[in-house]
């Protein structure tokens, strides 16, 4: 596997864990995390106008993984990175 892919996997796993910690600590709500990720998604959509569809999807992939992880955490569900990647791929 490409080292960059492993780095992305580790980074996304860490961010999802930090998001859950922030929510569990009462610092932010799950809805606020959702709103922040939605703003990021809209920002990418606006910036990505000159990119190919494949490149735009690549930019949106980490945001979509984090959105799924945020939703799952609210339901007490935990998945592996591979399961999130598969879910994002199927939803595309």
PDB file of N, CA and C in Angstrom:
ATOM      1  N   UNK A   1       0.851  -1.182   0.000  1.00  0.00           N
ATOM      2  CA  UNK A   1       0.000   0.000   0.000  1.00  0.00           C
ATOM      3  C   UNK A   1       0.887   1.232   0.000  1.00  0.00           C
ATOM      4  N   UNK A   2       0.428   2.258  -0.661  1.00  0.00           N
ATOM      5  CA  UNK A   2       1.132   3.527  -0.735  1.00  0.00           C
ATOM      6  C   UNK A   2       1.222   4.147   0.659  1.00  0.00           C
ATOM      7  N   UNK A   3       2.415   4.636   1.024  1.00  0.00           N
ATOM      8  CA  UNK A   3       2.618   5.245   2.338  1.00  0.00           C
ATOM      9  C   UNK A   3       1.680   6.418   2.572  1.00  0.00           C
ATOM     10  N   UNK A   4       1.415   7.211   1.541  1.00  0.00           N
ATOM     11  CA  UNK A   4       0.504   8.348   1.690  1.00  0.00           C
ATOM     12  C   UNK A   4      -0.892   7.881   2.084  1.00  0.00           C
ATOM     13  N   UNK A   5      -1.324   6.737   1.562  1.00  0.00           N
ATOM     14  CA  UNK A   5      -2.633   6.201   1.932  1.00  0.00           C
ATOM     15  C   UNK A   5      -2.664   5.827   3.406  1.00  0.00           C
ATOM     16  N   UNK A   6      -1.584   5.229   3.898  1.00  0.00           N
ATOM     17  CA  UNK A   6      -1.515   4.868   5.313  1.00  0.00           C
ATOM     18  C   UNK A   6      -1.503   6.119   6.194  1.00  0.00           C
ATOM     19  N   UNK A   7      -0.817   7.156   5.731  1.00  0.00           N
ATOM     20  CA  UNK A   7      -0.800   8.404   6.484  1.00  0.00           C
ATOM     21  C   UNK A   7      -2.189   9.017   6.529  1.00  0.00           C
ATOM     22  N   UNK A   8      -2.907   8.999   5.416  1.00  0.00           N
ATOM     23  CA  UNK A   8      -4.266   9.522   5.370  1.00  0.00           C
ATOM     24  C   UNK A   8      -5.169   8.711   6.291  1.00  0.00           C
ATOM     25  N   UNK A   9      -5.031   7.411   6.261  1.00  0.00           N
ATOM     26  CA  UNK A   9      -5.831   6.552   7.129  1.00  0.00           C
ATOM     27  C   UNK A   9      -5.583   6.892   8.597  1.00  0.00           C
ATOM     28  N   UNK A  10      -4.334   7.035   8.971  1.00  0.00           N
ATOM     29  CA  UNK A  10      -4.000   7.373  10.355  1.00  0.00           C
ATOM     30  C   UNK A  10      -4.517   8.742  10.755  1.00  0.00           C
ATOM     31  N   UNK A  11      -4.363   9.718   9.875  1.00  0.00           N
ATOM     32  CA  UNK A  11      -4.833  11.073  10.156  1.00  0.00           C
ATOM     33  C   UNK A  11      -6.348  11.106  10.322  1.00  0.00           C
ATOM     34  N   UNK A  12      -7.081  10.468   9.434  1.00  0.00           N
ATOM     35  CA  UNK A  12      -8.538  10.461   9.530  1.00  0.00           C
ATOM     36  C   UNK A  12      -9.015   9.733  10.781  1.00  0.00           C
ATOM     37  N   UNK A  13      -8.359   8.656  11.125  1.00  0.00           N
ATOM     38  CA  UNK A  13      -8.711   7.930  12.339  1.00  0.00           C
ATOM     39  C   UNK A  13      -8.485   8.814  13.565  1.00  0.00           C
ATOM     40  N   UNK A  14      -7.371   9.545  13.577  1.00  0.00           N
ATOM     41  CA  UNK A  14      -7.081  10.448  14.691  1.00  0.00           C
ATOM     42  C   UNK A  14      -8.089  11.587  14.770  1.00  0.00           C
ATOM     43  N   UNK A  15      -8.423  12.181  13.639  1.00  0.00           N
ATOM     44  CA  UNK A  15      -9.383  13.290  13.643  1.00  0.00           C
ATOM     45  C   UNK A  15     -10.756  12.813  14.099  1.00  0.00           C
ATOM     46  N   UNK A  16     -11.177  11.654  13.640  1.00  0.00           N
ATOM     47  CA  UNK A  16     -12.469  11.118  14.077  1.00  0.00           C
ATOM     48  C   UNK A  16     -12.476  10.898  15.586  1.00  0.00           C
ATOM     49  N   UNK A  17     -11.377  10.412  16.122  1.00  0.00           N
ATOM     50  CA  UNK A  17     -11.267  10.186  17.558  1.00  0.00           C
ATOM     51  C   UNK A  17     -11.292  11.507  18.326  1.00  0.00           C
ATOM     52  N   UNK A  18     -10.599  12.509  17.807  1.00  0.00           N
ATOM     53  CA  UNK A  18     -10.603  13.835  18.446  1.00  0.00           C
ATOM     54  C   UNK A  18     -12.005  14.435  18.390  1.00  0.00           C
ATOM     55  N   UNK A  19     -12.684  14.304  17.268  1.00  0.00           N
ATOM     56  CA  UNK A  19     -14.055  14.802  17.161  1.00  0.00           C
ATOM     57  C   UNK A  19     -14.947  14.165  18.220  1.00  0.00           C
ATOM     58  N   UNK A  20     -14.837  12.855  18.379  1.00  0.00           N
ATOM     59  CA  UNK A  20     -15.650  12.146  19.373  1.00  0.00           C
ATOM     60  C   UNK A  20     -15.309  12.626  20.781  1.00  0.00           C
ATOM     61  N   UNK A  21     -14.035  12.842  21.054  1.00  0.00           N
ATOM     62  CA  UNK A  21     -13.609  13.338  22.362  1.00  0.00           C
ATOM     63  C   UNK A  21     -14.190  14.725  22.640  1.00  0.00           C
ATOM     64  N   UNK A  22     -14.144  15.599  21.648  1.00  0.00           N
ATOM     65  CA  UNK A  22     -14.698  16.947  21.813  1.00  0.00           C
ATOM     66  C   UNK A  22     -16.190  16.899  22.113  1.00  0.00           C
ATOM     67  N   UNK A  23     -16.900  16.015  21.422  1.00  0.00           N
ATOM     68  CA  UNK A  23     -18.342  15.875  21.659  1.00  0.00           C
ATOM     69  C   UNK A  23     -18.578  15.269  23.042  1.00  0.00           C
ATOM     70  N   UNK A  24     -17.868  14.189  23.354  1.00  0.00           N
ATOM     71  CA  UNK A  24     -18.054  13.518  24.643  1.00  0.00           C
ATOM     72  C   UNK A  24     -17.713  14.434  25.815  1.00  0.00           C
ATOM     73  N   UNK A  25     -16.776  15.361  25.609  1.00  0.00           N
ATOM     74  CA  UNK A  25     -16.377  16.298  26.660  1.00  0.00           C
ATOM     75  C   UNK A  25     -17.325  17.485  26.769  1.00  0.00           C
ATOM     76  N   UNK A  26     -18.259  17.596  25.851  1.00  0.00           N
ATOM     77  CA  UNK A  26     -19.212  18.688  25.875  1.00  0.00           C
ATOM     78  C   UNK A  26     -18.672  19.994  25.320  1.00  0.00           C
ATOM     79  N   UNK A  27     -17.519  19.940  24.657  1.00  0.00           N
ATOM     80  CA  UNK A  27     -16.918  21.147  24.094  1.00  0.00           C
ATOM     81  C   UNK A  27     -17.686  21.593  22.857  1.00  0.00           C
ATOM     82  N   UNK A  28     -18.082  20.639  22.052  1.00  0.00           N
ATOM     83  CA  UNK A  28     -18.919  20.909  20.871  1.00  0.00           C
ATOM     84  C   UNK A  28     -19.986  19.831  20.822  1.00  0.00           C
ATOM     85  N   UNK A  29     -21.026  20.097  20.070  1.00  0.00           N
ATOM     86  CA  UNK A  29     -22.069  19.089  19.881  1.00  0.00           C
ATOM     87  C   UNK A  29     -21.781  18.308  18.597  1.00  0.00           C
ATOM     88  N   UNK A  30     -22.405  17.166  18.487  1.00  0.00           N
ATOM     89  CA  UNK A  30     -22.264  16.372  17.262  1.00  0.00           C
ATOM     90  C   UNK A  30     -22.775  17.176  16.064  1.00  0.00           C
ATOM     91  N   UNK A  31     -23.824  17.958  16.279  1.00  0.00           N
ATOM     92  CA  UNK A  31     -24.354  18.814  15.222  1.00  0.00           C
ATOM     93  C   UNK A  31     -23.355  19.871  14.783  1.00  0.00           C
ATOM     94  N   UNK A  32     -22.599  20.414  15.721  1.00  0.00           N
ATOM     95  CA  UNK A  32     -21.581  21.411  15.373  1.00  0.00           C
ATOM     96  C   UNK A  32     -20.453  20.791  14.560  1.00  0.00           C
ATOM     97  N   UNK A  33     -20.081  19.568  14.914  1.00  0.00           N
ATOM     98  CA  UNK A  33     -19.072  18.854  14.116  1.00  0.00           C
ATOM     99  C   UNK A  33     -19.618  18.635  12.709  1.00  0.00           C
ATOM    100  N   UNK A  34     -20.868  18.213  12.637  1.00  0.00           N
ATOM    101  CA  UNK A  34     -21.522  18.002  11.338  1.00  0.00           C
ATOM    102  C   UNK A  34     -21.507  19.281  10.506  1.00  0.00           C
ATOM    103  N   UNK A  35     -21.867  20.400  11.122  1.00  0.00           N
ATOM    104  CA  UNK A  35     -21.894  21.682  10.415  1.00  0.00           C
ATOM    105  C   UNK A  35     -20.510  22.068   9.916  1.00  0.00           C
ATOM    106  N   UNK A  36     -19.489  21.865  10.735  1.00  0.00           N
ATOM    107  CA  UNK A  36     -18.125  22.199  10.323  1.00  0.00           C
ATOM    108  C   UNK A  36     -17.698  21.353   9.128  1.00  0.00           C
ATOM    109  N   UNK A  37     -18.028  20.070   9.161  1.00  0.00           N
ATOM    110  CA  UNK A  37     -17.668  19.186   8.048  1.00  0.00           C
ATOM    111  C   UNK A  37     -18.465  19.531   6.794  1.00  0.00           C
ATOM    112  N   UNK A  38     -19.720  19.911   6.968  1.00  0.00           N
ATOM    113  CA  UNK A  38     -20.525  20.337   5.814  1.00  0.00           C
ATOM    114  C   UNK A  38     -19.950  21.611   5.193  1.00  0.00           C
ATOM    115  N   UNK A  39     -19.494  22.547   6.024  1.00  0.00           N
ATOM    116  CA  UNK A  39     -18.849  23.763   5.495  1.00  0.00           C
ATOM    117  C   UNK A  39     -17.597  23.388   4.706  1.00  0.00           C
ATOM    118  N   UNK A  40     -16.832  22.435   5.230  1.00  0.00           N
ATOM    119  CA  UNK A  40     -15.635  21.985   4.517  1.00  0.00           C
ATOM    120  C   UNK A  40     -16.011  21.364   3.179  1.00  0.00           C
ATOM    121  N   UNK A  41     -17.065  20.566   3.179  1.00  0.00           N
ATOM    122  CA  UNK A  41     -17.504  19.925   1.930  1.00  0.00           C
ATOM    123  C   UNK A  41     -17.942  20.976   0.915  1.00  0.00           C
ATOM    124  N   UNK A  42     -18.694  21.959   1.361  1.00  0.00           N
ATOM    125  CA  UNK A  42     -19.135  23.024   0.450  1.00  0.00           C
ATOM    126  C   UNK A  42     -17.942  23.833  -0.049  1.00  0.00           C
ATOM    127  N   UNK A  43     -16.956  24.047   0.811  1.00  0.00           N
ATOM    128  CA  UNK A  43     -15.754  24.764   0.395  1.00  0.00           C
ATOM    129  C   UNK A  43     -14.993  24.016  -0.687  1.00  0.00           C
ATOM    130  N   UNK A  44     -14.872  22.715  -0.526  1.00  0.00           N
ATOM    131  CA  UNK A  44     -14.193  21.906  -1.540  1.00  0.00           C
ATOM    132  C   UNK A  44     -14.977  21.944  -2.840  1.00  0.00           C
ATOM    133  N   UNK A  45     -16.285  21.826  -2.743  1.00  0.00           N
ATOM    134  CA  UNK A  45     -17.107  21.868  -3.956  1.00  0.00           C
ATOM    135  C   UNK A  45     -16.911  23.189  -4.684  1.00  0.00           C
ATOM    136  N   UNK A  46     -16.796  24.280  -3.958  1.00  0.00           N
ATOM    137  CA  UNK A  46     -16.586  25.588  -4.577  1.00  0.00           C
ATOM    138  C   UNK A  46     -15.199  25.741  -5.168  1.00  0.00           C
ATOM    139  N   UNK A  47     -14.192  25.211  -4.493  1.00  0.00           N
ATOM    140  CA  UNK A  47     -12.810  25.320  -4.962  1.00  0.00           C
ATOM    141  C   UNK A  47     -12.503  24.376  -6.106  1.00  0.00           C
ATOM    142  N   UNK A  48     -13.220  23.302  -6.197  1.00  0.00           N
ATOM    143  CA  UNK A  48     -12.864  22.204  -7.098  1.00  0.00           C
ATOM    144  C   UNK A  48     -13.462  22.349  -8.490  1.00  0.00           C
ATOM    145  N   UNK A  49     -13.958  23.497  -8.823  1.00  0.00           N
ATOM    146  CA  UNK A  49     -14.637  23.647 -10.120  1.00  0.00           C
ATOM    147  C   UNK A  49     -13.740  23.300 -11.302  1.00  0.00           C
ATOM    148  N   UNK A  50     -12.466  23.583 -11.211  1.00  0.00           N
ATOM    149  CA  UNK A  50     -11.570  23.308 -12.327  1.00  0.00           C
ATOM    150  C   UNK A  50     -10.981  21.910 -12.305  1.00  0.00           C
ATOM    151  N   UNK A  51     -11.336  21.110 -11.320  1.00  0.00           N
ATOM    152  CA  UNK A  51     -10.771  19.771 -11.192  1.00  0.00           C
ATOM    153  C   UNK A  51     -11.641  18.738 -11.901  1.00  0.00           C
ATOM    154  N   UNK A  52     -11.009  17.633 -12.245  1.00  0.00           N
ATOM    155  CA  UNK A  52     -11.773  16.518 -12.791  1.00  0.00           C
ATOM    156  C   UNK A  52     -12.686  15.961 -11.700  1.00  0.00           C
ATOM    157  N   UNK A  53     -13.681  15.217 -12.104  1.00  0.00           N
ATOM    158  CA  UNK A  53     -14.597  14.612 -11.134  1.00  0.00           C
ATOM    159  C   UNK A  53     -13.842  13.686 -10.180  1.00  0.00           C
ATOM    160  N   UNK A  54     -12.886  12.933 -10.716  1.00  0.00           N
ATOM    161  CA  UNK A  54     -12.105  12.017  -9.880  1.00  0.00           C
ATOM    162  C   UNK A  54     -11.307  12.776  -8.832  1.00  0.00           C
ATOM    163  N   UNK A  55     -10.707  13.906  -9.219  1.00  0.00           N
ATOM    164  CA  UNK A  55      -9.930  14.693  -8.262  1.00  0.00           C
ATOM    165  C   UNK A  55     -10.834  15.342  -7.224  1.00  0.00           C
ATOM    166  N   UNK A  56     -12.001  15.783  -7.644  1.00  0.00           N
ATOM    167  CA  UNK A  56     -12.937  16.375  -6.695  1.00  0.00           C
ATOM    168  C   UNK A  56     -13.396  15.317  -5.683  1.00  0.00           C
ATOM    169  N   UNK A  57     -13.693  14.113  -6.152  1.00  0.00           N
ATOM    170  CA  UNK A  57     -14.075  13.037  -5.244  1.00  0.00           C
ATOM    171  C   UNK A  57     -12.942  12.698  -4.283  1.00  0.00           C
ATOM    172  N   UNK A  58     -11.710  12.765  -4.771  1.00  0.00           N
ATOM    173  CA  UNK A  58     -10.563  12.501  -3.902  1.00  0.00           C
ATOM    174  C   UNK A  58     -10.473  13.539  -2.793  1.00  0.00           C
ATOM    175  N   UNK A  59     -10.742  14.792  -3.125  1.00  0.00           N
ATOM    176  CA  UNK A  59     -10.703  15.844  -2.111  1.00  0.00           C
ATOM    177  C   UNK A  59     -11.842  15.680  -1.105  1.00  0.00           C
ATOM    178  N   UNK A  60     -12.975  15.206  -1.560  1.00  0.00           N
ATOM    179  CA  UNK A  60     -14.133  15.053  -0.681  1.00  0.00           C
ATOM    180  C   UNK A  60     -14.075  13.786   0.170  1.00  0.00           C
ATOM    181  N   UNK A  61     -13.265  12.813  -0.229  1.00  0.00           N
ATOM    182  CA  UNK A  61     -13.214  11.526   0.473  1.00  0.00           C
ATOM    183  C   UNK A  61     -12.990  11.672   1.983  1.00  0.00           C
ATOM    184  N   UNK A  62     -11.959  12.396   2.439  1.00  0.00           N
ATOM    185  CA  UNK A  62     -11.749  12.458   3.890  1.00  0.00           C
ATOM    186  C   UNK A  62     -12.906  13.133   4.628  1.00  0.00           C
ATOM    187  N   UNK A  63     -13.510  14.119   4.012  1.00  0.00           N
ATOM    188  CA  UNK A  63     -14.644  14.799   4.646  1.00  0.00           C
ATOM    189  C   UNK A  63     -15.812  13.830   4.776  1.00  0.00           C
ATOM    190  N   UNK A  64     -16.045  13.057   3.742  1.00  0.00           N
ATOM    191  CA  UNK A  64     -17.146  12.097   3.767  1.00  0.00           C
ATOM    192  C   UNK A  64     -16.908  11.008   4.805  1.00  0.00           C
ATOM    193  N   UNK A  65     -15.662  10.565   4.945  1.00  0.00           N
ATOM    194  CA  UNK A  65     -15.345   9.571   5.986  1.00  0.00           C
ATOM    195  C   UNK A  65     -15.645  10.151   7.359  1.00  0.00           C
ATOM    196  N   UNK A  66     -15.219  11.394   7.595  1.00  0.00           N
ATOM    197  CA  UNK A  66     -15.448  12.012   8.899  1.00  0.00           C
ATOM    198  C   UNK A  66     -16.930  12.264   9.165  1.00  0.00           C
ATOM    199  N   UNK A  67     -17.696  12.600   8.135  1.00  0.00           N
ATOM    200  CA  UNK A  67     -19.140  12.754   8.300  1.00  0.00           C
ATOM    201  C   UNK A  67     -19.778  11.426   8.716  1.00  0.00           C
ATOM    202  N   UNK A  68     -19.370  10.340   8.069  1.00  0.00           N
ATOM    203  CA  UNK A  68     -19.898   9.022   8.439  1.00  0.00           C
ATOM    204  C   UNK A  68     -19.496   8.647   9.860  1.00  0.00           C
ATOM    205  N   UNK A  69     -18.239   8.904  10.208  1.00  0.00           N
ATOM    206  CA  UNK A  69     -17.762   8.578  11.554  1.00  0.00           C
ATOM    207  C   UNK A  69     -18.530   9.381  12.601  1.00  0.00           C
ATOM    208  N   UNK A  70     -18.827  10.638  12.309  1.00  0.00           N
ATOM    209  CA  UNK A  70     -19.594  11.475  13.228  1.00  0.00           C
ATOM    210  C   UNK A  70     -21.009  10.922  13.396  1.00  0.00           C
ATOM    211  N   UNK A  71     -21.636  10.553  12.297  1.00  0.00           N
ATOM    212  CA  UNK A  71     -22.976   9.956  12.366  1.00  0.00           C
ATOM    213  C   UNK A  71     -22.960   8.658  13.172  1.00  0.00           C
ATOM    214  N   UNK A  72     -21.984   7.814  12.873  1.00  0.00           N
ATOM    215  CA  UNK A  72     -21.896   6.528  13.560  1.00  0.00           C
ATOM    216  C   UNK A  72     -21.664   6.703  15.054  1.00  0.00           C
ATOM    217  N   UNK A  73     -20.805   7.638  15.424  1.00  0.00           N
ATOM    218  CA  UNK A  73     -20.514   7.853  16.845  1.00  0.00           C
ATOM    219  C   UNK A  73     -21.782   8.238  17.599  1.00  0.00           C
ATOM    220  N   UNK A  74     -22.632   9.003  16.955  1.00  0.00           N
ATOM    221  CA  UNK A  74     -23.896   9.384  17.577  1.00  0.00           C
ATOM    222  C   UNK A  74     -24.838   8.213  17.791  1.00  0.00           C
ATOM    223  N   UNK A  75     -24.618   7.146  17.036  1.00  0.00           N
ATOM    224  CA  UNK A  75     -25.461   5.952  17.150  1.00  0.00           C
ATOM    225  C   UNK A  75     -24.752   4.822  17.888  1.00  0.00           C
ATOM    226  N   UNK A  76     -23.554   5.114  18.395  1.00  0.00           N
ATOM    227  CA  UNK A  76     -22.795   4.093  19.116  1.00  0.00           C
ATOM    228  C   UNK A  76     -22.185   3.037  18.213  1.00  0.00           C
ATOM    229  N   UNK A  77     -22.015   3.367  16.940  1.00  0.00           N
ATOM    230  CA  UNK A  77     -21.452   2.428  15.965  1.00  0.00           C
ATOM    231  C   UNK A  77     -19.975   2.748  15.754  1.00  0.00           C
ATOM    232  N   UNK A  78     -19.178   1.713  15.629  1.00  0.00           N
ATOM    233  CA  UNK A  78     -17.754   1.883  15.352  1.00  0.00           C
ATOM    234  C   UNK A  78     -17.381   0.997  14.167  1.00  0.00           C
ATOM    235  N   UNK A  79     -16.705   1.585  13.182  1.00  0.00           N
ATOM    236  CA  UNK A  79     -16.280   0.824  12.004  1.00  0.00           C
ATOM    237  C   UNK A  79     -14.774   0.985  11.836  1.00  0.00           C
ATOM    238  N   UNK A  80     -14.202   0.107  11.049  1.00  0.00           N
ATOM    239  CA  UNK A  80     -12.792   0.245  10.689  1.00  0.00           C
ATOM    240  C   UNK A  80     -12.670   1.255   9.552  1.00  0.00           C
ATOM    241  N   UNK A  81     -11.464   1.727   9.326  1.00  0.00           N
ATOM    242  CA  UNK A  81     -11.239   2.650   8.225  1.00  0.00           C
ATOM    243  C   UNK A  81     -11.659   2.010   6.906  1.00  0.00           C
ATOM    244  N   UNK A  82     -11.319   0.736   6.727  1.00  0.00           N
ATOM    245  CA  UNK A  82     -11.673   0.045   5.481  1.00  0.00           C
ATOM    246  C   UNK A  82     -13.191   0.024   5.286  1.00  0.00           C
ATOM    247  N   UNK A  83     -13.934  -0.161   6.369  1.00  0.00           N
ATOM    248  CA  UNK A  83     -15.394  -0.159   6.265  1.00  0.00           C
ATOM    249  C   UNK A  83     -15.920   1.225   5.898  1.00  0.00           C
ATOM    250  N   UNK A  84     -15.305   2.283   6.452  1.00  0.00           N
ATOM    251  CA  UNK A  84     -15.703   3.637   6.073  1.00  0.00           C
ATOM    252  C   UNK A  84     -15.373   3.896   4.612  1.00  0.00           C
ATOM    253  N   UNK A  85     -14.189   3.500   4.192  1.00  0.00           N
ATOM    254  CA  UNK A  85     -13.792   3.708   2.794  1.00  0.00           C
ATOM    255  C   UNK A  85     -14.747   2.995   1.851  1.00  0.00           C
ATOM    256  N   UNK A  86     -15.133   1.791   2.206  1.00  0.00           N
ATOM    257  CA  UNK A  86     -16.074   1.041   1.381  1.00  0.00           C
ATOM    258  C   UNK A  86     -17.443   1.744   1.334  1.00  0.00           C
ATOM    259  N   UNK A  87     -17.900   2.235   2.480  1.00  0.00           N
ATOM    260  CA  UNK A  87     -19.194   2.928   2.524  1.00  0.00           C
ATOM    261  C   UNK A  87     -19.171   4.196   1.694  1.00  0.00           C
ATOM    262  N   UNK A  88     -18.071   4.934   1.747  1.00  0.00           N
ATOM    263  CA  UNK A  88     -17.946   6.149   0.942  1.00  0.00           C
ATOM    264  C   UNK A  88     -17.938   5.786  -0.540  1.00  0.00           C
ATOM    265  N   UNK A  89     -17.205   4.738  -0.876  1.00  0.00           N
ATOM    266  CA  UNK A  89     -17.147   4.296  -2.276  1.00  0.00           C
ATOM    267  C   UNK A  89     -18.499   3.873  -2.813  1.00  0.00           C
ATOM    268  N   UNK A  90     -19.279   3.183  -2.009  1.00  0.00           N
ATOM    269  CA  UNK A  90     -20.596   2.728  -2.443  1.00  0.00           C
ATOM    270  C   UNK A  90     -21.573   3.888  -2.598  1.00  0.00           C
ATOM    271  N   UNK A  91     -21.394   4.924  -1.768  1.00  0.00           N
ATOM    272  CA  UNK A  91     -22.306   6.075  -1.818  1.00  0.00           C
ATOM    273  C   UNK A  91     -21.975   7.031  -2.945  1.00  0.00           C
ATOM    274  N   UNK A  92     -20.806   6.898  -3.547  1.00  0.00           N
ATOM    275  CA  UNK A  92     -20.387   7.831  -4.591  1.00  0.00           C
ATOM    276  C   UNK A  92     -21.141   7.634  -5.874  1.00  0.00           C
TER     277      UNK A  92
END
